[in-house]
Each structure stands twice: as C-alpha cells, then as structure tokens.
Short mmCIF file of C-alpha atoms in Angstrom, two decimals:
data_model
loop_
_atom_site.label_atom_id
_atom_site.label_comp_id
_atom_site.label_asym_id
_atom_site.label_seq_id
_atom_site.Cartn_x
_atom_site.Cartn_y
_atom_site.Cartn_z
CA MET A 1 0.00 0.00 0.00
CA PRO A 2 -0.62 2.33 -1.65
CA ALA A 3 -1.17 1.12 -5.20
CA VAL A 4 -1.28 4.54 -6.92
CA THR A 5 1.74 6.69 -6.14
CA VAL A 6 4.48 8.82 -7.69
CA GLU A 7 8.23 8.94 -7.14
CA ASN A 8 8.35 12.72 -6.65
CA PRO A 9 5.21 14.38 -5.23
CA LEU A 10 6.82 17.80 -5.75
CA MET A 11 6.10 17.41 -9.47
CA LEU A 12 2.36 17.45 -8.69
CA PRO A 13 0.05 20.45 -8.17
CA ARG A 14 0.24 21.63 -4.56
CA VAL A 15 -2.78 22.29 -2.36
CA THR A 16 -3.26 23.98 0.98
CA ALA A 17 -6.03 25.88 2.76
CA PRO A 18 -6.12 29.71 2.75
CA ALA A 19 -4.55 31.26 5.85
CA ASP A 20 -7.88 32.80 6.87
CA ALA A 21 -9.89 29.55 6.63
CA VAL A 22 -11.60 28.61 9.89
CA ALA A 23 -10.12 25.34 11.18
CA ARG A 24 -12.62 22.56 11.78
CA PRO A 25 -12.47 21.28 15.36
CA VAL A 26 -12.49 17.55 16.12
CA LEU A 27 -15.82 16.65 17.71
CA SER A 28 -15.07 12.98 18.45
CA VAL A 29 -12.87 9.99 17.66
CA HIS A 30 -14.33 6.47 17.33
CA THR A 31 -12.63 3.07 17.18
CA ALA A 32 -14.04 0.66 14.59
CA PRO A 33 -15.08 -2.78 15.89
CA SER A 34 -13.89 -5.79 13.89
CA GLY A 35 -16.11 -8.46 12.35
CA PHE A 36 -16.64 -10.60 9.28
CA GLU A 37 -18.63 -9.96 6.11
CA GLY A 38 -19.89 -12.06 3.21
CA GLU A 39 -18.37 -15.53 3.25
CA GLY A 40 -15.98 -14.63 6.04
CA PHE A 41 -13.54 -11.87 5.07
CA PRO A 42 -12.45 -9.60 7.95
CA VAL A 43 -13.75 -6.02 8.16
CA ARG A 44 -13.61 -3.00 10.45
CA ARG A 45 -16.90 -1.08 10.78
CA ALA A 46 -15.47 2.40 10.34
CA PHE A 47 -18.54 4.43 11.30
CA ALA A 48 -19.80 2.38 14.26
CA GLY A 49 -20.93 4.64 17.08
CA ILE A 50 -21.11 7.83 15.00
CA ALA A 51 -24.49 9.60 15.01
CA TYR A 52 -26.10 9.73 11.57
CA ARG A 53 -26.37 13.54 11.74
CA HIS A 54 -22.55 13.60 11.45
CA LEU A 55 -22.46 10.98 8.64
CA ASP A 56 -25.25 12.12 6.30
CA PRO A 57 -25.07 11.45 3.30
CA PHE A 58 -22.78 8.52 4.17
CA ILE A 59 -24.39 5.43 5.67
CA MET A 60 -21.59 3.01 6.53
CA MET A 61 -18.02 2.12 5.57
CA ASP A 62 -16.09 -1.14 5.97
CA GLN A 63 -12.33 -1.49 5.80
CA MET A 64 -11.86 -4.90 4.17
CA GLY A 65 -8.61 -6.45 5.40
CA GLU A 66 -5.70 -5.76 5.29
CA VAL A 67 -5.23 -9.53 5.14
CA ASP A 68 -2.58 -11.73 3.52
CA TYR A 69 -4.44 -14.86 2.43
CA ALA A 70 -2.88 -18.30 2.17
CA PRO A 71 -3.76 -20.38 -0.93
CA GLY A 72 -7.43 -21.36 -0.87
CA GLU A 73 -8.39 -18.73 1.73
CA PRO A 74 -9.61 -15.65 -0.24
CA LYS A 75 -13.35 -15.04 0.22
CA GLY A 76 -16.03 -12.77 -1.18
CA THR A 77 -19.77 -12.24 -0.76
CA PRO A 78 -22.71 -14.38 -1.91
CA TRP A 79 -25.36 -12.92 -4.21
CA HIS A 80 -27.23 -10.15 -2.39
CA PRO A 81 -29.66 -7.33 -3.28
CA HIS A 82 -29.27 -3.54 -3.02
CA ARG A 83 -31.73 -0.68 -3.43
CA GLY A 84 -31.78 3.03 -2.70
CA PHE A 85 -28.09 4.00 -2.41
CA GLU A 86 -24.62 3.77 -3.97
CA THR A 87 -21.78 1.40 -3.06
CA VAL A 88 -18.22 2.58 -3.57
CA THR A 89 -15.62 -0.23 -3.52
CA TYR A 90 -12.02 0.99 -3.44
CA ILE A 91 -9.34 -1.70 -3.85
CA ILE A 92 -5.97 -0.63 -2.43
CA ASP A 93 -4.23 -4.01 -2.75
CA GLY A 94 -5.55 -7.16 -4.42
CA ILE A 95 -8.24 -7.90 -6.97
CA PHE A 96 -12.03 -8.38 -6.94
CA ASP A 97 -14.53 -9.47 -9.60
CA HIS A 98 -18.06 -8.13 -9.49
CA GLN A 99 -21.20 -9.15 -11.35
CA ASP A 100 -24.87 -8.21 -11.19
CA SER A 101 -28.22 -9.57 -12.26
CA HIS A 102 -28.53 -6.96 -15.04
CA GLY A 103 -25.47 -8.27 -16.88
CA GLY A 104 -23.03 -5.71 -15.52
CA GLY A 105 -19.69 -6.55 -14.00
CA GLY A 106 -15.95 -6.31 -14.25
CA THR A 107 -12.68 -6.55 -12.37
CA ILE A 108 -11.09 -3.97 -10.08
CA THR A 109 -7.55 -4.14 -8.79
CA ASN A 110 -4.81 -2.05 -7.18
CA GLY A 111 -6.05 1.54 -6.89
CA ASP A 112 -9.31 1.01 -8.82
CA THR A 113 -12.76 2.06 -7.60
CA GLN A 114 -16.06 0.45 -8.62
CA TRP A 115 -18.96 2.84 -8.09
CA MET A 116 -22.33 1.13 -8.25
CA THR A 117 -25.54 3.13 -8.14
CA ALA A 118 -28.05 0.50 -7.03
CA GLY A 119 -31.03 2.84 -7.51
CA SER A 120 -34.22 0.84 -8.01
CA GLY A 121 -32.42 -2.39 -7.25
CA LEU A 122 -30.37 -5.32 -8.45
CA LEU A 123 -28.64 -8.48 -7.25
CA HIS A 124 -24.88 -8.31 -6.90
CA ILE A 125 -21.89 -10.51 -6.09
CA GLU A 126 -18.26 -9.67 -5.29
CA ALA A 127 -15.56 -12.33 -5.15
CA PRO A 128 -11.83 -12.82 -5.69
CA PRO A 129 -10.97 -14.36 -9.07
CA GLU A 130 -10.12 -18.06 -9.12
CA SER A 131 -6.43 -17.27 -9.68
CA LEU A 132 -6.27 -15.35 -6.37
CA VAL A 133 -8.17 -18.09 -4.56
CA MET A 134 -5.60 -20.60 -5.78
CA SER A 135 -2.51 -18.50 -5.06
CA GLY A 136 -3.58 -16.48 -2.03
CA GLY A 137 -2.14 -13.01 -1.56
CA LEU A 138 -2.71 -9.57 -0.11
CA PHE A 139 -6.19 -8.06 -0.04
CA HIS A 140 -7.11 -4.61 1.28
CA GLY A 141 -9.88 -2.21 0.41
CA LEU A 142 -12.87 -0.14 1.46
CA GLN A 143 -16.57 -0.26 0.78
CA LEU A 144 -18.49 2.95 1.36
CA TRP A 145 -22.27 3.34 1.18
CA VAL A 146 -23.57 6.73 -0.01
CA ASN A 147 -27.25 7.56 0.36
CA LEU A 148 -29.38 8.77 -2.54
CA PRO A 149 -32.02 11.49 -2.13
CA ALA A 150 -35.64 10.37 -2.45
CA LYS A 151 -35.88 11.72 -6.02
CA ASP A 152 -33.06 9.41 -7.17
CA LYS A 153 -33.70 6.25 -5.15
CA MET A 154 -35.63 4.48 -7.89
CA MET A 155 -33.43 5.47 -10.82
CA ALA A 156 -32.06 2.79 -13.13
CA PRO A 157 -28.90 1.09 -11.78
CA LYS A 158 -25.57 2.21 -13.26
CA TYR A 159 -21.80 1.71 -12.81
CA GLN A 160 -18.63 3.73 -12.91
CA ASP A 161 -15.34 1.84 -13.05
CA ILE A 162 -12.70 4.35 -11.97
CA ARG A 163 -9.21 3.12 -12.80
CA GLY A 164 -6.44 3.99 -10.38
CA GLY A 165 -4.52 5.88 -13.04
CA SER A 166 -7.39 8.34 -13.53
CA VAL A 167 -7.54 9.72 -9.97
CA GLN A 168 -6.42 13.32 -9.49
CA LEU A 169 -3.02 13.38 -7.76
CA LEU A 170 -2.00 16.38 -5.63
CA ALA A 171 0.67 17.11 -3.03
CA SER A 172 1.12 19.17 0.11
CA PRO A 173 3.31 22.28 -0.30
CA ASP A 174 6.43 20.49 1.00
CA GLY A 175 5.74 17.25 -0.86
CA GLY A 176 5.39 15.29 2.37
CA ALA A 177 1.85 14.16 1.55
CA LEU A 178 0.36 12.59 -1.58
CA ILE A 179 -3.36 13.29 -2.04
CA ARG A 180 -5.58 11.20 -4.32
CA VAL A 181 -8.92 12.80 -5.20
CA ILE A 182 -11.20 9.89 -6.12
CA ALA A 183 -14.46 11.85 -6.28
CA GLY A 184 -15.53 15.42 -5.86
CA GLU A 185 -13.39 18.55 -5.92
CA LEU A 186 -10.48 19.85 -3.86
CA ASP A 187 -9.14 23.38 -4.34
CA GLY A 188 -10.33 23.44 -7.94
CA HIS A 189 -9.02 19.95 -8.78
CA GLN A 190 -11.73 17.48 -9.81
CA GLY A 191 -11.68 13.74 -9.15
CA PRO A 192 -13.06 11.32 -11.75
CA GLY A 193 -15.99 9.97 -9.71
CA SER A 194 -19.42 11.36 -10.67
CA THR A 195 -21.90 11.47 -7.78
CA PHE A 196 -25.62 12.15 -7.44
CA THR A 197 -25.11 13.34 -3.89
CA PRO A 198 -22.32 15.96 -3.79
CA ILE A 199 -19.34 14.44 -1.94
CA THR A 200 -15.54 14.50 -1.79
CA MET A 201 -13.54 11.28 -1.33
CA ILE A 202 -9.76 11.45 -0.82
CA HIS A 203 -7.04 8.92 0.05
CA ALA A 204 -3.96 10.68 1.46
CA THR A 205 -0.54 9.26 2.31
CA LEU A 206 1.51 11.31 4.77
CA ALA A 207 5.20 10.64 5.37
CA PRO A 208 6.33 10.59 9.03
CA GLY A 209 6.01 14.10 10.45
CA ALA A 210 4.13 15.47 7.44
CA GLU A 211 1.00 17.61 7.82
CA ILE A 212 -1.79 18.66 5.49
CA THR A 213 -4.32 21.44 5.98
CA LEU A 214 -6.87 21.21 3.20
CA PRO A 215 -9.64 23.60 2.19
CA TRP A 216 -13.01 21.99 2.91
CA ARG A 217 -16.43 23.05 1.69
CA GLU A 218 -18.34 24.63 4.55
CA ASP A 219 -21.63 23.05 3.41
CA PHE A 220 -20.06 19.54 3.66
CA ASN A 221 -19.51 17.44 6.74
CA GLY A 222 -15.99 16.19 7.43
CA LEU A 223 -14.73 12.71 8.37
CA ALA A 224 -11.31 11.07 8.51
CA TYR A 225 -10.63 7.33 8.76
CA VAL A 226 -7.16 5.89 9.41
CA LEU A 227 -6.32 2.97 7.11
CA ALA A 228 -2.82 2.51 8.52
CA GLY A 229 -0.33 4.25 10.76
CA ARG A 230 -0.56 6.84 13.53
CA GLY A 231 -1.09 10.55 13.57
CA SER A 232 -3.32 13.35 14.78
CA VAL A 233 -6.27 15.36 13.50
CA GLY A 234 -7.37 18.94 13.93
CA ALA A 235 -5.37 21.97 15.03
CA GLU A 236 -5.60 20.50 18.54
CA ARG A 237 -3.72 17.39 17.33
CA ARG A 238 -6.16 14.78 18.61
CA PRO A 239 -4.36 11.38 18.39
CA VAL A 240 -5.68 8.78 15.92
CA HIS A 241 -4.44 5.39 14.73
CA LEU A 242 -5.36 2.44 12.51
CA GLY A 243 -9.10 1.70 12.63
CA GLN A 244 -10.20 5.04 14.08
CA SER A 245 -12.57 7.64 12.61
CA ALA A 246 -12.54 11.35 13.45
CA VAL A 247 -15.62 13.57 13.13
CA PHE A 248 -14.91 17.22 12.34
CA GLY A 249 -17.11 20.17 13.24
CA ALA A 250 -17.91 23.21 11.13
CA GLY A 251 -15.27 25.27 9.35
CA GLY A 252 -13.40 25.85 6.11
CA SER A 253 -10.33 23.64 6.54
CA LEU A 254 -9.26 20.38 8.14
CA THR A 255 -5.84 19.24 9.32
CA VAL A 256 -4.21 15.81 9.51
CA ARG A 257 -0.66 15.12 10.72
CA ALA A 258 1.47 11.95 10.70
CA ASP A 259 3.45 11.01 13.78
CA GLU A 260 7.22 11.30 13.48
CA LYS A 261 7.56 7.60 14.28
CA GLN A 262 5.42 4.94 12.60
CA ASP A 263 5.16 1.20 13.18
CA SER A 264 7.84 -0.90 11.46
CA HIS A 265 5.32 -2.50 9.06
CA THR A 266 3.57 0.83 8.31
CA PRO A 267 5.96 3.43 6.88
CA ASP A 268 3.36 6.21 6.44
CA LEU A 269 0.02 7.45 7.71
CA GLU A 270 -2.76 6.38 5.33
CA VAL A 271 -6.06 8.20 5.77
CA VAL A 272 -9.36 8.49 3.90
CA LEU A 273 -11.04 11.91 4.04
CA LEU A 274 -14.75 12.19 3.30
CA GLY A 275 -17.11 15.10 3.00
CA GLY A 276 -20.64 15.37 1.70
CA ARG A 277 -23.62 17.69 1.56
CA PRO A 278 -26.19 16.29 4.00
CA ILE A 279 -29.42 15.12 2.35
CA ARG A 280 -31.47 15.78 5.51
CA GLU A 281 -34.29 13.40 4.62
CA PRO A 282 -35.77 10.61 6.76
CA MET A 283 -33.80 7.37 6.37
CA ALA A 284 -35.11 3.83 6.81
CA HIS A 285 -32.21 1.34 6.60
CA TYR A 286 -32.31 -2.40 7.03
CA GLY A 287 -29.75 -4.81 5.62
CA PRO A 288 -29.09 -4.06 1.94
CA PHE A 289 -31.93 -1.55 1.49
CA VAL A 290 -31.82 2.18 2.28
CA MET A 291 -35.12 3.96 1.76
CA ASN A 292 -37.04 6.89 3.28
CA THR A 293 -39.91 5.07 5.01
CA ARG A 294 -40.67 1.69 6.56
CA ASP A 295 -43.32 1.11 3.89
CA GLU A 296 -40.66 1.57 1.19
CA LEU A 297 -38.42 -0.89 3.03
CA GLN A 298 -41.22 -3.43 3.11
CA GLN A 299 -41.80 -2.92 -0.59
CA ALA A 300 -38.08 -3.47 -1.28
CA PHE A 301 -38.16 -6.82 0.57
CA GLU A 302 -41.32 -7.85 -1.27
CA ASP A 303 -39.82 -6.90 -4.64
CA PHE A 304 -36.68 -8.89 -3.82
CA GLN A 305 -38.63 -11.97 -2.72
CA LYS A 306 -40.76 -11.85 -5.87
CA GLY A 307 -37.73 -11.61 -8.14
CA ARG A 308 -38.33 -8.02 -9.27
CA LEU A 309 -34.72 -7.00 -8.58
CA GLY A 310 -33.47 -9.47 -11.17
CA SER A 311 -32.43 -13.10 -11.18
CA VAL A 312 -29.12 -14.81 -10.58
CA PRO A 313 -27.51 -16.26 -13.74
CA ALA A 314 -28.17 -19.98 -14.11
CA VAL A 315 -24.58 -20.92 -13.20
CA HIS A 316 -25.13 -19.47 -9.74
CA GLY A 317 -27.70 -20.04 -7.03
CA MET A 318 -29.44 -17.95 -4.39
CA THR A 319 -32.37 -18.14 -2.01
CA ALA A 320 -34.67 -15.31 -1.02
CA SER A 321 -34.84 -16.33 2.63
CA GLY A 322 -32.55 -13.59 3.87
CA PRO A 323 -30.45 -11.06 2.00
CA GLU A 324 -26.88 -10.37 3.04
CA ASN A 325 -25.49 -6.89 3.67
#
C-alpha cells in the first residue's frame, strides 16, 4: 500500500487551505469494531458509534482487510440485493470481480474504484478471481455506502469503473503528503468519480512528520478514517491510529498530521477523508436496502422476494430467505 503513487510528489500540483480559513475542530474519535462480512472476510466497521447527523449522506463504511491470504483462503460475498443507495468499492491491494443480475460486472484491482448506483435495485456478487483463490495473496480495500435522495432512489442502476490511473493526484506544499482525489473537488481539482449526492472522497498518504491542511467546503460534513499508521487530527492534534474515525465540526479547513515515528510495518500514515452535503431526509435502513420510510423498506423486501430486482444467472444459485449486507 498504496497502489497509486508517484516517485516525486513535488512534481504534482500543490494544495493547501487559505490562511484565513476557519479550522474545523475535532468533535469525536471512534474506534471501529472488527467483524466478518460475506463468506468470512475480515472487516472493520469504520462508522460504528457515530451519530447519523454527522455521517449524512454517508451510511456506513467497511475497511476490508488488510489480510494476507494463504492459498485457498480468499473469500467474497454471496449474491445479495441492493436498493436506494450507492456502493463505492475501493481496492488498495488485491483484486475483486463483481457481477450483477442486469449483466453488468468487471474486475477492479490495485487503486481502482467500482462505483455502483443501485437505484431501483439489483442483485450483486463480489468475489476474488479463481487465480487469487488458488494462489492467495494480499487483499485490502474499502466499501463505502452513499445515500441517494428520495428523487433518485428508484433510478435505473448504473456503474462507474474508476481506474487507479485516472484519480487526481496532488501534493502538500512540502511534498510530504500525496493526495488522491477519487471523487468530488479539492481546491479546484476534480476527481473522476461522478456522484448524485455531492461528496468528496480522498485517500492521502503522509510521510512521518508530514502535515496537510486542506480547504473543505463549509456546506459539507468532514470525516477522517485511518487505514494505517498513527497521527493526529485537527489543530488541537487529537491522536488517531489504525481503525479510528474522526468527526470534524464546522469550518473551512481540516488538518491531519502523521506522527514522526510509525510502526515498522507501516511506513506512512494512510487516511481516507470524506465530506458530503447532507441530504437531511428521513432514512429507513435495514440490511441491503436504504429507503425513506418503513413502507418503502417493506416494498423493497417484497420486490426482492418476488424476483423483481433481477435473477441470478443460471450458473449461480441464491435463495430469497434472507439477503446479506
């Protein structure tokens, strides 16, 4: 880690917040509990314990791995439905195949992002390719769920496959931090991801002792999640480490700093920064469905059970007794 990098960040456009920008304070820091997803791959629930008013429009995020599989160990998810939101799968290390009941699918690998707008609904599966199952190897990624406003929840499903080489690369003024803009805009630089709900998604790598202070839209919320390493957040330098999320308050800039000394197996601080314009609509969420009302949730389950979200290709099998997340 990371998969997408450059030898000399000083060759990249530099970004920093204006001197008069109001620094966002750190409201809270949360430690992600660990668990298992799908057929048994390890995850950290990044947003556990954070009130939805601080997350909106984000719903949940899982850090998948980092895990070094032995031959025969790599796992994925079974077929499962989605409706009413977008899933963003960012592969840092490793490879994943995805397929849906509408005939869509593809492969994402080091640094790629697969952005799936579930909209009105589909069935979906994610799994390592047979070659990775046979050989084993490193797997590490994120899956983020982004809510859709009521007007877009029943739109036709669609995909964006964002290749790692297309992300917008930026640097801190001293070159100590590499900033990857996956979606949204940062200081006039646009990431490749196109979103229905306005958001910014960034993966930053900070060398030991490096600091970034980034301009941040005042109408967006602000979140930071540590993928690896140790550092601090906010002007007050609140400590954070692997598996912790920080919630920022209001303001026009946010600050992240890497500790001078990192763990031997983690040379840098790796952090995901997220911001989005809150939708501020009622949310009814259960399992793989995110709607606005309980009646809409019930309709989603009924549509799934009656096969209205699509059917699994004949080479696969699935029951409607209980959808997976």
